[in-house]
Amino acid sequence: MRVGTKLATGFLLVVLLILLTLLFCSAISRRTHEKLEALKNVVAPDTILANKVDIAVSDADHAIMEYLIQGTAQEKENAQFAFAQLEKVGPKHFGSETHTNPGESEATRELIVKIRSFISVGLDIIKLKDQGVNSGELLKTKVEKLHSARKILLEQLRKHKVTRMEELADAEEAVSGAYILDVRLTLLVTVLGVLLTVVVTFVTTRSIVKPLKALNKGAEIVNSGGKLDYKIETEAKDEIGQLSRAFGKETKKLMETTALVEKLNKEIAERKIAERERQLAEDKYRTIFENSAVAISLVDEQERLISWNKFTENLLGMNREDLYLRPIKSLYPEGHWQMIRNHDVRQKGIQHHLETQMIKKNGDLIDVDISLSVLKNPEGEVIGSIGVVRDITERKRAEEELKKTMEMKSQFISMVSHELRIPLTAVKMSIDFIVDRLAGEINEEQEELLNVSKRNIDRLTRLINEVLTFQKLVSGKAKFDMETRDVNKIVRDVYEMMARTAKEKKLDFSIVLEDGLPKVELDSDQISQVMTNLVHNAIKFTEKGGITIATSKYDHTIRISVSDTGCGIKKEDMPRLFKEFEQLERKKGSTGLGLSICKKIVEQHKGEIWAESEPGKGTAFHFVLPTEQRRKA
Amino acid sequence: MTKRILIVDDELDVLELVAYRLKKRGYGVLTAINGQEGLDSIRAERPDLVLLDSCLPVLDAFEVCRQLKSDEELKHIPIILFTATLDTVVAEKAKELGASDFILKPFDSEELLEKITSILE
């Protein structure tokens, strides 16, 4: 049933009940009143009639008594008239149509009998008088009889009146009772009506409100951000039921919508953050772009300049009008852009780095270093490129100068070492000449002094050699003749070469060689130099004990160790050991290049060199050279 | 017969000392102070050995070697090269051009004499 129908039905029912109650009450009321009116209509004339009869009886009685006393015709006439009047008022009236209920009651009929009886006695007395009986027993009897009849009549009349009054009282009582009943009934019906109305209203309302409440509850739950999947339980078949079910569907939709909205909100929030970050990043990069001390420019797909920073203008000495939509090609010397393009930057999309030249507005050429990156749209199509250009004119100049300086230094060192050798050759030869007694006899003291000179010439020669060697190693001019050689053989050669020096200092000098070592690819002169340097150092810093050169196989490498029983190296000096020009205390009188040279040579052989030392007990230098196997691996 | 050795060096002190030393050893000594002079002397005197400095004016040592070795009559004459640099390139080039040996300045007189002896005997 629809809500409207429900409401209308309830309302109609209530109205109907109230109407019925009112009708019922009014019917009862009317009926009681009618009854009372009817009774009044009966009782009132009856009472009047009774009063009239009473008067008429008194008149008749009085008239007959007058007649009896006076006996005139007038009195006779009066008496006859009085009785006729009584007849008229009494039985005739009681029997007349005006009397609603003539002879209805026993009492009325009795009354009429009594009236007739009184009249008949009165008329008898008049007849007796007419017959001339003025006295006598008979008349006296008759008069007594009349009095008696009158007495009975009056009594009857009184009774009649009383009866009527009682009837009326009863009727009024009945009306009153009916009225009370009426009122009570009305009240009852009204109360019932109201109760019914309340019940009907309640039921109707409940049937409307309950689903509405459920709906409202659901709505509240949904509204307060609760579960959207809240299902409204309803059995109602009306619009509210439909509404509830519709509500369920709607909440389901709403749930989906809400989820979607939440997702969208999240996305929006994320996008906002991303946008903010993007904005920040853009600002950041724009600032970098604008304030950068390098020229940054952007070209479109037709290789025309579309955006650049201030530094670009400064670099080229051009302004906005000069640069806007200018083909980038025109900023480079003939063919240079082609060269840059030939690196397939745009095709491969890689960043490319190269050095070239650019033309300033005034035609000057500047040396530049360019980093080119291709710009692509999300579809991967090339839409231009970004170039970062640095002015390297100064750097180039500095590099050029440095190169020249280095060249000069190299030449100088070569020249010096060469030029120093010549006089040394002459000096040395002269001394040899004297020592060999070719210029005459010399004594032992003279010979010893000349030998000191000779040793120092050798030392000077070695220093020159060290400087030159180091210079070559550093400048990369040193040539390495790599040959597959037996390390043990080189060790033996070095041993033979150095044995005399060791012997002169009265030091034990020995070699411990492992048999069957794999051959190593090396430059024998250079490796000899390493060993010689190490042995030389060892001899120099060892006062007693001895020096040992040992070889061994060491994890795909050959290890060569030169150990001594010398003064050792302080722990804090170890890190500086292989640094060029580092003069450790023990290295007095040397260039400080010996170990640096060793290190450079060993590194050229892809080997390693290191030292172990215990101050006061001795030092061991080790270096390893990779074997063929290792090199191939 | 006395072996004759030609010394070619523009460093006169060295030239003189080497010459003096070799004379004391009993060799016949010829001297020249530049490449061209040296080459002329070789052609004229046909020495048994040439001590050639690697760094010579007028005609450099390599050119001297090249001409000497391209001459059928002279190419048998051995050459010992004096070098004053550690650069092995020079020595190798000299060997390529036909030099028998080389010696690095400053050298021991004894070392030089040993080399000479081993070549001449």
mmCIF file of N, CA and C in Angstrom, chain A residues 366-404:
data_model
loop_
_atom_site.group_PDB
_atom_site.id
_atom_site.type_symbol
_atom_site.label_atom_id
_atom_site.label_comp_id
_atom_site.label_asym_id
_atom_site.label_seq_id
_atom_site.Cartn_x
_atom_site.Cartn_y
_atom_site.Cartn_z
ATOM 1 N N ILE A 366 85.769 31.025 -30.682
ATOM 2 C CA ILE A 366 86.025 30.641 -29.295
ATOM 3 C C ILE A 366 86.020 29.123 -29.203
ATOM 4 N N ASP A 367 86.923 28.626 -28.352
ATOM 5 C CA ASP A 367 86.953 27.183 -28.127
ATOM 6 C C ASP A 367 85.852 26.841 -27.137
ATOM 7 N N VAL A 368 85.084 25.823 -27.477
ATOM 8 C CA VAL A 368 83.990 25.437 -26.589
ATOM 9 C C VAL A 368 83.948 23.925 -26.393
ATOM 10 N N ASP A 369 83.330 23.599 -25.304
ATOM 11 C CA ASP A 369 83.081 22.204 -24.974
ATOM 12 C C ASP A 369 81.567 22.067 -24.975
ATOM 13 N N ILE A 370 81.041 21.158 -25.773
ATOM 14 C CA ILE A 370 79.588 21.046 -25.915
ATOM 15 C C ILE A 370 79.087 19.696 -25.424
ATOM 16 N N SER A 371 78.017 19.763 -24.639
ATOM 17 C CA SER A 371 77.290 18.541 -24.284
ATOM 18 C C SER A 371 75.945 18.640 -24.963
ATOM 19 N N LEU A 372 75.638 17.692 -25.792
ATOM 20 C CA LEU A 372 74.366 17.725 -26.512
ATOM 21 C C LEU A 372 73.473 16.592 -26.026
ATOM 22 N N SER A 373 72.218 16.935 -25.762
ATOM 23 C CA SER A 373 71.244 15.910 -25.404
ATOM 24 C C SER A 373 70.027 16.092 -26.276
ATOM 25 N N VAL A 374 69.493 14.989 -26.719
ATOM 26 C CA VAL A 374 68.306 15.059 -27.561
ATOM 27 C C VAL A 374 67.066 15.178 -26.697
ATOM 28 N N LEU A 375 66.130 16.008 -27.139
ATOM 29 C CA LEU A 375 64.856 16.145 -26.442
ATOM 30 C C LEU A 375 63.819 15.349 -27.205
ATOM 31 N N LYS A 376 63.091 14.550 -26.456
ATOM 32 C CA LYS A 376 62.044 13.769 -27.112
ATOM 33 C C LYS A 376 60.729 14.007 -26.415
ATOM 34 N N ASN A 377 59.647 13.931 -27.161
ATOM 35 C CA ASN A 377 58.336 14.013 -26.535
ATOM 36 C C ASN A 377 57.986 12.628 -26.009
ATOM 37 N N PRO A 378 56.881 12.527 -25.235
ATOM 38 C CA PRO A 378 56.565 11.215 -24.659
ATOM 39 C C PRO A 378 56.405 10.118 -25.712
ATOM 40 N N GLU A 379 56.114 10.505 -26.941
ATOM 41 C CA GLU A 379 55.958 9.491 -27.991
ATOM 42 C C GLU A 379 57.320 9.058 -28.543
ATOM 43 N N GLY A 380 58.337 9.683 -28.036
ATOM 44 C CA GLY A 380 59.670 9.280 -28.453
ATOM 45 C C GLY A 380 60.153 9.991 -29.707
ATOM 46 N N GLU A 381 59.392 10.978 -30.147
ATOM 47 C CA GLU A 381 59.836 11.699 -31.340
ATOM 48 C C GLU A 381 60.788 12.823 -30.948
ATOM 49 N N VAL A 382 61.776 13.014 -31.774
ATOM 50 C CA VAL A 382 62.752 14.058 -31.497
ATOM 51 C C VAL A 382 62.106 15.422 -31.721
ATOM 52 N N ILE A 383 62.165 16.257 -30.694
ATOM 53 C CA ILE A 383 61.554 17.586 -30.848
ATOM 54 C C ILE A 383 62.597 18.689 -30.707
ATOM 55 N N GLY A 384 63.817 18.282 -30.590
ATOM 56 C CA GLY A 384 64.864 19.280 -30.490
ATOM 57 C C GLY A 384 66.024 18.751 -29.684
ATOM 58 N N SER A 385 66.900 19.649 -29.292
ATOM 59 C CA SER A 385 68.002 19.207 -28.460
ATOM 60 C C SER A 385 68.464 20.345 -27.566
ATOM 61 N N ILE A 386 69.146 19.933 -26.486
ATOM 62 C CA ILE A 386 69.668 20.909 -25.540
ATOM 63 C C ILE A 386 71.179 20.864 -25.608
ATOM 64 N N GLY A 387 71.750 22.018 -25.718
ATOM 65 C CA GLY A 387 73.196 22.076 -25.751
ATOM 66 C C GLY A 387 73.719 22.851 -24.559
ATOM 67 N N VAL A 388 74.708 22.293 -23.903
ATOM 68 C CA VAL A 388 75.375 23.003 -22.816
ATOM 69 C C VAL A 388 76.783 23.328 -23.311
ATOM 70 N N VAL A 389 77.047 24.616 -23.400
ATOM 71 C CA VAL A 389 78.297 25.044 -24.018
ATOM 72 C C VAL A 389 79.170 25.761 -22.990
ATOM 73 N N ARG A 390 80.374 25.313 -22.883
ATOM 74 C CA ARG A 390 81.302 25.978 -21.979
ATOM 75 C C ARG A 390 82.427 26.604 -22.794
ATOM 76 N N ASP A 391 82.777 27.784 -22.382
ATOM 77 C CA ASP A 391 83.873 28.475 -23.055
ATOM 78 C C ASP A 391 85.175 27.897 -22.514
ATOM 79 N N ILE A 392 85.904 27.226 -23.365
ATOM 80 C CA ILE A 392 87.145 26.616 -22.872
ATOM 81 C C ILE A 392 88.359 27.283 -23.513
ATOM 82 N N THR A 393 88.148 28.485 -24.023
ATOM 83 C CA THR A 393 89.268 29.198 -24.646
ATOM 84 C C THR A 393 90.431 29.319 -23.667
ATOM 85 N N GLU A 394 90.082 29.748 -22.453
ATOM 86 C CA GLU A 394 91.111 29.913 -21.435
ATOM 87 C C GLU A 394 91.768 28.591 -21.114
ATOM 88 N N ARG A 395 90.921 27.583 -20.974
ATOM 89 C CA ARG A 395 91.437 26.257 -20.637
ATOM 90 C C ARG A 395 92.361 25.761 -21.741
ATOM 91 N N LYS A 396 91.893 25.984 -22.966
ATOM 92 C CA LYS A 396 92.692 25.546 -24.117
ATOM 93 C C LYS A 396 94.060 26.219 -24.102
ATOM 94 N N ARG A 397 94.002 27.504 -23.817
ATOM 95 C CA ARG A 397 95.236 28.273 -23.790
ATOM 96 C C ARG A 397 96.149 27.737 -22.685
ATOM 97 N N ALA A 398 95.513 27.519 -21.525
ATOM 98 C CA ALA A 398 96.274 26.999 -20.390
ATOM 99 C C ALA A 398 96.838 25.626 -20.714
ATOM 100 N N GLU A 399 95.997 24.825 -21.366
ATOM 101 C CA GLU A 399 96.442 23.476 -21.732
ATOM 102 C C GLU A 399 97.620 23.549 -22.694
ATOM 103 N N GLU A 400 97.462 24.470 -23.616
ATOM 104 C CA GLU A 400 98.519 24.643 -24.611
ATOM 105 C C GLU A 400 99.818 25.049 -23.923
ATOM 106 N N GLU A 401 99.642 25.975 -23.000
ATOM 107 C CA GLU A 401 100.823 26.455 -22.274
ATOM 108 C C GLU A 401 101.438 25.349 -21.445
ATOM 109 N N LEU A 402 100.540 24.603 -20.800
ATOM 110 C CA LEU A 402 101.010 23.493 -19.970
ATOM 111 C C LEU A 402 101.753 22.481 -20.835
ATOM 112 N N LYS A 403 101.180 22.224 -21.997
ATOM 113 C CA LYS A 403 101.788 21.273 -22.921
ATOM 114 C C LYS A 403 103.186 21.749 -23.308
ATOM 115 N N LYS A 404 103.235 23.042 -23.613
ATOM 116 C CA LYS A 404 104.522 23.624 -24.002
ATOM 117 C C LYS A 404 105.511 23.519 -22.851
#
